């Protein structure tokens, strides 16, 4: 972007009026290209709104907690997969019908780089050491394809499921290239749309925008709640409306057991005419580090475990169960009309959350690199629950649906080893339920293209004894990413 002596003078005055004159401290040292970069970077900031958002979220953090205002979920908002098999079957059929009519989209919050996993590429590309070598992206793509097939078989229609994938500026190129190099994992390229969430400036505790270098501001993703702004700015919502999508299943990339899309969940929300829904699992113990879905001052809310006192966390109802037990697993349902309302009106009302971090920066006088304690402002995807007119909470079985990958090999929880074992346990359960037997030791892996929820296995395993390790696959499965993480799985097939 071109700048002139007068425009820089005007910009300097503007920054002084907003207490941000330090952003031009090193202007005289920069070459023309660096000056253009910094000039463009600064002009891209909406200082009025950004600093106002900073003020609102820091005031909110200094306020009193919400613990005393919490109310447990009312019974009329709650459903459970444990309650009625006939309900589950009816909901599943409704969801598959919605898929068969081309009204379902999947919205993936793909997250950032796999830094905590010890890898330099996006988390969805990670191979947990399955026998097939499949990464998270491939498992999810094949589950999408299987649901298209199931819907077609049940209703005779072959409509596609749209897959929208939110990345960041640091991960989009690598993610798109990865999908392309793996032939879109068997899906149609035109049904997969990648888009970016916004990178927003980091702010110091004294309300100053932080610089990452002499010619650039320090920026960070605005949290997964930036989804709503992104789907508006990037044309995703418009695409959904154009394609007459009605039901959107939204989830995070790191859950190896995620059912995507889940026709049962979609059907449940459709039957209840819900505009917004969330899956939950029962907390394993009162102080489990997971957010809880409840009501706060009459509005739907996810309250982080750190915001709940020990006394409240241990409260029980008349049946002896935890009063606040519905653990959030970041697995949600939205109607497109609800999303449209969020994009056009409600997103602007959301208040950022404060994430205090050590942020790489430069010394304001010397320009030497260092770090400063500052704030990354974030919104969460569940912040919009408060606006739901008819909200549904569906309790699901943790062992069937929730095993997140958060940490690298050898950690205490949420590791590749645990995820791999949890998937194997689930698939072993499917084999036994279908009338098969297992002997020996080792993993059991069933390709989503063979079965996505245990369906259709009777003819394959009933009355048979299978020797572990077992790997049922319908086609060659090793992706061409070159990321094996040092794991060589067995590829025996049934």
Coordinates of C-alpha atoms in Angstrom, one line a residue:
X1 CA 0.0 0.0 0.0
X2 CA 1.4 3.3 -1.0
X3 CA 2.3 5.9 1.6
X4 CA 3.3 9.5 1.4
X5 CA 5.1 11.9 3.8
X6 CA 1.7 13.5 4.6
X7 CA -0.1 10.2 5.1
X8 CA 2.6 9.0 7.5
X9 CA 2.4 12.3 9.4
X10 CA -1.4 11.9 9.6
X11 CA -1.0 8.3 10.8
X12 CA 1.5 9.3 13.5
X13 CA -1.0 11.8 14.8
X14 CA -3.8 9.2 14.8
X15 CA -1.6 6.8 16.7
X16 CA -0.7 9.4 19.3
X17 CA -4.4 10.1 19.9
X18 CA -4.9 6.4 20.6
X19 CA -1.8 5.9 22.7
X20 CA -0.1 3.7 20.1
X21 CA 2.7 6.0 18.8
X22 CA 5.3 3.3 19.7
X23 CA 4.3 1.5 16.5
X24 CA 6.3 3.9 14.5
X25 CA 9.4 4.0 16.8
X26 CA 11.6 2.4 14.2
X27 CA 10.1 4.0 11.0
X28 CA 13.3 5.8 10.1
X29 CA 15.3 2.6 10.2
X30 CA 13.1 0.7 7.8
X31 CA 13.6 0.3 4.1
X32 CA 10.8 1.2 1.6
X33 CA 9.4 -2.4 1.5
X34 CA 9.4 -2.7 5.3
X35 CA 7.7 0.7 5.6
X36 CA 5.0 -0.3 3.2
X37 CA 4.4 -3.6 5.2
X38 CA 4.1 -1.7 8.5
X39 CA 1.9 1.0 7.0
X40 CA -0.4 -1.6 5.6
X41 CA -0.4 -3.6 8.8
X42 CA -1.3 -0.7 11.0
X43 CA -4.1 0.6 8.6
X44 CA -5.7 -2.9 8.7
X45 CA -6.4 -2.5 12.4
X46 CA -9.8 -1.1 13.5
X47 CA -8.3 0.7 16.5
X48 CA -11.6 2.0 17.9
X49 CA -13.3 -1.5 18.0
X50 CA -10.2 -3.4 18.9
X51 CA -9.3 -1.3 21.9
X52 CA -12.9 -1.2 23.0
X53 CA -13.0 -5.0 22.8
X54 CA -9.8 -5.1 24.9
X55 CA -11.5 -2.8 27.5
X56 CA -14.6 -4.9 27.7
X57 CA -12.9 -8.2 28.1
X58 CA -10.4 -7.0 30.7
X59 CA -13.3 -5.4 32.7
X60 CA -15.2 -8.7 32.5
X61 CA -12.2 -10.6 33.8
X62 CA -11.9 -8.3 36.7
X63 CA -15.5 -8.8 37.6
X64 CA -17.0 -11.4 39.9
X65 CA -17.3 -15.0 38.9
X66 CA -20.4 -16.7 37.7
X67 CA -20.4 -19.6 40.1
X68 CA -23.3 -18.3 42.3
X69 CA -25.5 -17.7 39.2
X70 CA -25.3 -21.2 37.8
X71 CA -28.4 -23.4 37.3
X72 CA -28.3 -27.0 36.1
X73 CA -29.8 -27.9 32.7
X74 CA -33.6 -28.1 32.7
X75 CA -34.9 -31.5 31.9
X76 CA -36.8 -30.3 28.8
X77 CA -33.5 -29.3 27.1
X78 CA -31.8 -32.7 27.7
X79 CA -31.8 -35.9 25.7
X80 CA -29.6 -38.9 26.0
X81 CA -28.5 -41.8 23.7
X82 CA -28.9 -44.1 26.7
X83 CA -32.6 -43.4 27.1
X84 CA -34.4 -45.1 24.2
X85 CA -33.1 -47.2 21.3
X86 CA -36.2 -46.4 19.4
X87 CA -35.5 -42.7 19.7
X88 CA -32.0 -43.3 18.5
X89 CA -33.2 -45.2 15.4
X90 CA -35.8 -42.6 14.6
X91 CA -33.3 -39.7 15.0
X92 CA -30.7 -41.5 12.9
X93 CA -33.3 -42.0 10.1
X94 CA -34.2 -38.3 10.2
X95 CA -30.6 -37.3 10.0
X96 CA -29.9 -39.6 7.1
X97 CA -32.9 -38.2 5.3
X98 CA -31.5 -34.7 5.8
X99 CA -28.2 -35.9 4.3
X100 CA -30.0 -37.6 1.4
X101 CA -31.7 -34.3 0.5
X102 CA -28.4 -32.4 0.4
X103 CA -29.3 -30.2 3.5
X104 CA -26.3 -31.1 5.7
X105 CA -22.9 -29.5 6.0
X106 CA -20.0 -30.3 8.2
X107 CA -18.0 -27.4 9.7
X108 CA -14.5 -28.3 10.9
X109 CA -12.5 -26.0 13.2
X110 CA -9.1 -27.4 12.1
X111 CA -7.0 -25.7 14.7
X112 CA -3.4 -24.7 14.4
X113 CA -0.1 -26.4 14.0
X114 CA 0.6 -29.6 15.9
X115 CA 3.2 -27.9 18.2
X116 CA 2.0 -29.7 21.4
X117 CA 2.3 -33.0 19.5
X118 CA 5.9 -32.2 18.5
X119 CA 5.2 -31.8 14.8
X120 CA 5.6 -28.8 12.5
X121 CA 2.4 -29.4 10.5
X122 CA -1.4 -29.0 11.1
X123 CA -2.9 -31.2 13.7
X124 CA -5.3 -32.8 11.3
X125 CA -2.4 -34.4 9.4
X126 CA -1.2 -36.3 12.4
X127 CA -1.0 -40.1 12.2
X128 CA -1.7 -41.6 15.7
X129 CA -0.1 -44.9 14.7
X130 CA -3.1 -46.7 13.3
X131 CA -2.4 -49.9 11.3
X132 CA -3.8 -48.0 8.2
X133 CA -1.5 -45.0 8.8
X134 CA -4.6 -42.8 8.4
X135 CA -4.5 -39.3 9.9
X136 CA -7.3 -37.4 11.5
X137 CA -8.3 -35.7 8.3
X138 CA -8.6 -39.0 6.4
X139 CA -10.7 -40.7 9.1
X140 CA -13.1 -37.8 9.0
X141 CA -13.3 -37.6 5.2
X142 CA -14.1 -41.3 5.1
X143 CA -16.8 -41.0 7.7
X144 CA -18.4 -38.2 5.6
X145 CA -18.2 -40.5 2.5
X146 CA -19.7 -43.4 4.4
X147 CA -22.7 -41.3 5.6
X148 CA -23.3 -40.2 2.0
X149 CA -23.5 -43.9 1.1
X150 CA -25.8 -44.8 4.0
X151 CA -28.2 -42.0 3.2
X152 CA -28.2 -43.0 -0.5
X153 CA -28.9 -46.6 0.3
X154 CA -31.7 -45.7 2.7
X155 CA -33.4 -43.1 0.6
X156 CA -32.2 -43.6 -3.0
X157 CA -30.6 -40.2 -3.3
X158 CA -26.9 -39.5 -3.8
X159 CA -26.6 -35.9 -2.6
X160 CA -23.2 -34.7 -1.2
X161 CA -22.3 -33.5 2.2
X162 CA -20.6 -30.1 2.1
X163 CA -17.3 -29.9 4.2
X164 CA -16.2 -26.4 5.3
X165 CA -12.8 -26.3 6.9
X166 CA -11.6 -23.3 9.0
X167 CA -7.8 -22.8 9.0
X168 CA -5.5 -20.0 9.8
X169 CA -3.1 -18.1 7.6
X170 CA -0.3 -20.3 8.9
X171 CA -2.1 -23.6 8.1
X172 CA -4.3 -23.0 5.1
X173 CA -1.7 -23.6 2.4
X174 CA -0.3 -26.8 4.0
X175 CA -3.8 -28.1 4.6
X176 CA -5.1 -27.5 1.0
X177 CA -1.9 -29.0 -0.5
X178 CA -2.2 -32.0 1.8
X179 CA -5.8 -32.7 0.7
X180 CA -4.9 -32.2 -2.9
X181 CA -1.9 -34.6 -2.7
X182 CA -4.1 -37.2 -1.2
X183 CA -6.8 -36.8 -3.9
X184 CA -9.2 -35.2 -1.5
X185 CA -9.5 -38.5 0.4
X186 CA -12.1 -39.8 -2.0
X187 CA -14.4 -36.8 -1.7
X188 CA -15.3 -34.4 -4.5
X189 CA -13.0 -31.4 -4.5
X190 CA -15.9 -29.0 -5.1
X191 CA -17.6 -30.1 -1.9
X192 CA -14.6 -29.1 0.3
X193 CA -14.2 -25.4 1.0
X194 CA -11.3 -24.0 3.0
X195 CA -11.4 -20.6 4.7
X196 CA -9.3 -18.6 7.1
X197 CA -10.1 -17.1 10.5
X198 CA -8.8 -13.7 11.2
X199 CA -5.5 -12.9 12.9
X200 CA -6.0 -10.1 15.5
X201 CA -3.4 -7.9 17.2
X202 CA -2.0 -8.9 20.6
X203 CA -2.2 -6.2 23.3
X204 CA 0.0 -5.6 26.4
X205 CA -1.4 -5.2 29.9
X206 CA -0.9 -1.4 29.5
X207 CA -3.2 -1.3 26.4
X208 CA -0.4 -1.1 23.8
X209 CA -0.4 -3.2 20.6
X210 CA 2.6 -5.5 20.6
X211 CA 5.1 -5.5 17.8
X212 CA 6.6 -8.8 16.6
X213 CA 9.3 -7.0 14.6
X214 CA 10.3 -3.4 13.7
X215 CA 7.9 -3.6 10.7
X216 CA 5.0 -5.8 11.9
X217 CA 2.4 -6.2 14.6
X218 CA 2.1 -9.3 16.7
X219 CA -1.1 -11.2 15.8
X220 CA -2.8 -14.4 16.9
X221 CA -5.9 -16.3 15.9
X222 CA -9.0 -15.0 17.6
X223 CA -10.1 -18.3 19.0
X224 CA -12.6 -20.8 17.5
X225 CA -15.4 -18.3 18.2
X226 CA -14.0 -16.3 15.4
X227 CA -15.8 -18.8 13.3
X228 CA -18.9 -16.6 13.0
X229 CA -17.1 -13.6 11.7
X230 CA -15.0 -15.8 9.3
X231 CA -18.0 -17.5 7.7
X232 CA -19.4 -14.1 7.0
X233 CA -16.3 -12.5 5.7
X234 CA -15.1 -15.5 3.7
X235 CA -18.4 -16.2 1.9
X236 CA -19.0 -19.5 3.7
X237 CA -22.5 -18.6 5.0
X238 CA -23.5 -17.3 1.6
X239 CA -22.4 -20.6 0.0
X240 CA -24.4 -22.6 2.6
X241 CA -27.5 -20.5 1.9
X242 CA -27.0 -20.8 -1.9
X243 CA -26.8 -24.6 -1.6
X244 CA -29.9 -24.7 0.7
X245 CA -28.1 -26.2 3.6
X246 CA -30.3 -26.4 6.7
X247 CA -28.3 -28.4 9.3
X248 CA -24.6 -27.7 10.2
X249 CA -22.6 -30.1 12.3
X250 CA -19.6 -28.3 13.8
X251 CA -16.7 -29.9 15.6
X252 CA -13.0 -29.7 16.4
X253 CA -10.3 -31.6 14.5
X254 CA -8.6 -33.4 17.4
X255 CA -11.3 -35.9 18.5
X256 CA -10.4 -39.3 16.9
X257 CA -13.8 -40.7 17.7
X258 CA -15.9 -37.9 16.2
X259 CA -19.0 -39.0 14.4
X260 CA -19.1 -36.7 11.4
X261 CA -21.7 -35.9 10.5
X262 CA -23.8 -37.6 13.1
X263 CA -27.3 -38.4 11.7
X264 CA -28.6 -39.3 15.2
X265 CA -27.5 -35.8 16.6
X266 CA -28.9 -34.0 13.5
X267 CA -32.2 -35.9 13.7
X268 CA -32.5 -35.3 17.4
X269 CA -32.1 -31.5 16.9
X270 CA -34.4 -31.5 13.8
X271 CA -37.2 -33.3 15.7
X272 CA -36.9 -30.9 18.6
X273 CA -36.9 -28.0 16.1
X274 CA -33.7 -26.7 17.8
X275 CA -31.7 -23.9 16.3
X276 CA -28.6 -24.8 18.3
X277 CA -27.4 -28.0 20.0
X278 CA -24.5 -29.5 21.8
X279 CA -23.2 -33.0 22.6
X280 CA -22.0 -33.7 26.1
X281 CA -20.4 -36.5 28.0
X282 CA -20.9 -37.1 31.7
X283 CA -17.9 -35.8 33.7
X284 CA -15.6 -38.6 34.9
X285 CA -15.2 -36.9 38.3
X286 CA -16.3 -33.6 39.9
X287 CA -13.0 -31.7 39.1
X288 CA -12.4 -33.0 35.6
X289 CA -10.8 -30.2 33.5
X290 CA -13.7 -29.8 31.1
X291 CA -16.2 -27.0 30.6
X292 CA -19.8 -27.6 31.8
X293 CA -22.9 -26.8 29.8
X294 CA -25.5 -25.2 32.1
X295 CA -27.6 -22.1 32.5
X296 CA -26.4 -18.8 33.9
X297 CA -28.9 -16.1 34.7
X298 CA -31.4 -18.0 32.5
X299 CA -29.0 -18.2 29.5
X300 CA -27.2 -21.2 28.0
X301 CA -23.6 -21.1 28.8
X302 CA -20.4 -23.2 28.9
X303 CA -18.6 -22.5 32.2
X304 CA -15.0 -23.4 32.4
X305 CA -13.9 -25.8 35.1
X306 CA -11.7 -23.0 36.6
X307 CA -14.8 -20.8 37.1
X308 CA -16.6 -23.4 39.3
X309 CA -15.9 -23.6 43.0
X310 CA -15.0 -27.0 44.5
X311 CA -18.2 -26.9 46.5
X312 CA -20.4 -26.4 43.4
X313 CA -18.4 -29.0 41.4
X314 CA -19.3 -31.6 44.0
X315 CA -23.0 -30.8 44.3
X316 CA -25.3 -33.7 43.6
X317 CA -29.0 -34.1 42.8
X318 CA -31.6 -36.2 44.5
X319 CA -30.4 -39.3 42.5
X320 CA -26.9 -38.9 43.8
X321 CA -25.5 -37.7 40.4
X322 CA -23.4 -34.6 39.9
X323 CA -25.6 -31.6 39.4
X324 CA -23.2 -30.0 36.9
X325 CA -22.1 -33.1 35.0
X326 CA -22.6 -32.2 31.3
X327 CA -19.0 -31.9 30.0
X328 CA -18.7 -30.0 26.7
X329 CA -16.8 -31.8 23.9
X330 CA -17.0 -29.0 21.3
X331 CA -19.4 -30.9 19.1
X332 CA -22.3 -28.7 18.0
X333 CA -25.4 -28.4 15.8
X334 CA -26.6 -25.1 14.2
X335 CA -29.3 -24.3 11.7
X336 CA -28.1 -22.0 8.9
X337 CA -30.8 -19.5 9.9
X338 CA -29.2 -19.4 13.4
X339 CA -25.8 -18.9 11.9
X340 CA -27.1 -16.1 9.7
X341 CA -28.5 -14.3 12.7
X342 CA -25.1 -14.7 14.5
X343 CA -23.2 -13.3 11.5
X344 CA -25.5 -10.4 10.8
X345 CA -26.3 -9.3 14.4
X346 CA -25.2 -11.3 17.4
X347 CA -21.5 -11.9 16.8
X348 CA -20.9 -8.2 17.4
X349 CA -22.3 -8.6 21.0
X350 CA -19.8 -11.3 22.0
X351 CA -17.1 -10.3 24.5
X352 CA -13.6 -11.6 24.0
X353 CA -12.0 -13.9 26.6
X354 CA -8.6 -13.0 28.0
X355 CA -5.7 -15.4 27.3
X356 CA -2.6 -14.2 29.1
X357 CA 0.5 -15.3 27.3
X358 CA 4.2 -14.6 27.0
X359 CA 4.3 -13.0 23.5
X360 CA 7.5 -12.7 21.4
X361 CA 8.2 -9.0 20.7
X362 CA 11.0 -6.5 20.4
X363 CA 12.3 -3.9 22.8
X364 CA 10.7 -0.6 22.2
X365 CA 14.0 1.3 22.4
X366 CA 16.6 -1.0 21.1
X367 CA 14.6 -3.3 18.8
X368 CA 16.2 -6.3 20.3
X369 CA 14.0 -9.5 20.4
X370 CA 12.4 -10.6 23.7
X371 CA 9.1 -11.5 25.2
X372 CA 6.4 -9.5 27.0
X373 CA 3.4 -10.6 29.1
X374 CA 0.4 -9.7 27.1
X375 CA -3.2 -10.6 26.1
X376 CA -4.5 -12.6 23.2
X377 CA -8.1 -11.9 22.8
X378 CA -10.3 -14.9 22.0
X379 CA -13.9 -15.8 21.4
X380 CA -15.2 -19.4 21.8
X381 CA -17.5 -21.2 19.5
X382 CA -20.0 -21.9 22.4
X383 CA -20.3 -18.2 23.3
X384 CA -23.4 -18.0 21.0
X385 CA -25.4 -20.5 23.0
X386 CA -26.9 -17.6 24.9
X387 CA -28.7 -16.6 21.8
X388 CA -30.4 -20.0 21.1
X389 CA -34.2 -19.9 21.2
X390 CA -34.5 -23.7 21.4
X391 CA -31.4 -25.4 22.7
X392 CA -30.8 -29.2 22.8
X393 CA -28.2 -31.0 24.8
X394 CA -27.5 -34.6 23.8
X395 CA -25.6 -36.8 26.2
X396 CA -23.5 -39.4 24.4
X397 CA -21.2 -42.3 25.4
X398 CA -17.7 -41.0 26.1
X399 CA -16.1 -44.3 25.0
X400 CA -18.0 -44.2 21.7
X401 CA -17.5 -40.5 20.8
X402 CA -14.8 -38.6 22.7
X403 CA -11.0 -39.1 22.7
X404 CA -9.2 -35.9 22.0
X405 CA -5.6 -35.7 20.8
X406 CA -4.0 -32.9 22.7
X407 CA -0.5 -34.0 23.8
X408 CA 2.5 -35.7 22.3
X409 CA 3.6 -39.4 22.8
X410 CA 4.3 -40.3 26.4
X411 CA 2.2 -37.6 28.1
X412 CA -0.3 -38.5 30.9
X413 CA -3.4 -37.8 28.9
X414 CA -4.9 -37.2 25.4
X415 CA -1.9 -38.8 23.7
X416 CA -1.7 -40.6 20.3
X417 CA -1.3 -43.9 22.2
X418 CA -4.6 -43.3 24.1
X419 CA -6.5 -42.2 21.0
X420 CA -5.3 -45.2 19.1
X421 CA -6.3 -47.6 21.9
X422 CA -9.7 -45.9 22.4
X423 CA -10.5 -46.3 18.7
X424 CA -9.4 -50.0 18.8
X425 CA -11.6 -50.6 21.9
X426 CA -14.6 -49.1 20.1
X427 CA -14.0 -51.3 17.0
X428 CA -13.6 -54.4 19.1
X429 CA -16.9 -53.6 20.7
X430 CA -18.5 -53.4 17.2
X431 CA -17.1 -56.8 16.3
X432 CA -18.4 -58.5 19.4
X433 CA -21.8 -56.9 19.0
X434 CA -22.0 -58.2 15.4
X435 CA -21.5 -61.7 16.6
X436 CA -17.7 -62.1 16.0
X437 CA -15.0 -63.2 18.5
X438 CA -11.5 -61.9 19.0
X439 CA -8.5 -63.7 20.2
X440 CA -4.9 -62.7 20.9
X441 CA -3.6 -59.2 21.5
X442 CA -3.3 -56.1 19.4
X443 CA -5.3 -53.4 17.8
X444 CA -8.6 -53.6 15.9
X445 CA -9.2 -51.1 13.2
X446 CA -12.2 -50.9 10.9
X447 CA -12.2 -48.5 8.0
X448 CA -15.0 -45.9 8.1
X449 CA -15.7 -47.0 4.5
X450 CA -16.5 -50.4 5.9
X451 CA -18.5 -49.3 8.9
X452 CA -18.9 -45.9 10.6
X453 CA -21.0 -46.9 13.6
X454 CA -20.8 -50.7 13.7
X455 CA -23.4 -51.1 11.0
X456 CA -23.1 -53.8 8.3
X457 CA -20.5 -56.0 10.2
X458 CA -22.8 -59.0 10.8
X459 CA -22.1 -60.5 7.4
X460 CA -18.4 -60.0 7.8
X461 CA -17.7 -61.2 11.3
X462 CA -20.8 -63.1 12.7
X463 CA -19.8 -66.6 13.8
X464 CA -16.1 -66.0 13.0
X465 CA -13.1 -65.8 15.3
X466 CA -10.7 -63.1 14.3
X467 CA -7.0 -63.1 15.4
X468 CA -5.7 -59.7 16.6
X469 CA -4.4 -57.4 15.2
X470 CA -7.3 -56.9 12.9
X471 CA -7.6 -54.3 10.1
X472 CA -10.6 -54.2 7.9
X473 CA -10.3 -51.9 5.0
X474 CA -12.0 -51.5 1.7
X475 CA -9.1 -49.9 -0.2
X476 CA -5.4 -49.0 0.2
X477 CA -5.3 -46.5 3.0
X478 CA -1.8 -45.1 3.5
X479 CA -1.8 -41.4 2.7
X480 CA 1.1 -39.9 0.8
X481 CA 2.1 -37.3 3.4
X482 CA 5.3 -38.9 4.5
X483 CA 4.4 -38.2 8.1
X484 CA 4.6 -41.6 9.8
X485 CA 5.7 -40.3 13.3
X486 CA 8.0 -43.4 13.5
X487 CA 5.1 -45.8 13.7
X488 CA 4.8 -48.9 11.5
X489 CA 1.4 -50.5 12.0
X490 CA 0.4 -54.0 10.8
X491 CA -1.7 -54.1 7.7
X492 CA -3.3 -57.5 8.0
X493 CA -6.8 -57.5 6.4
X494 CA -9.9 -59.6 6.9

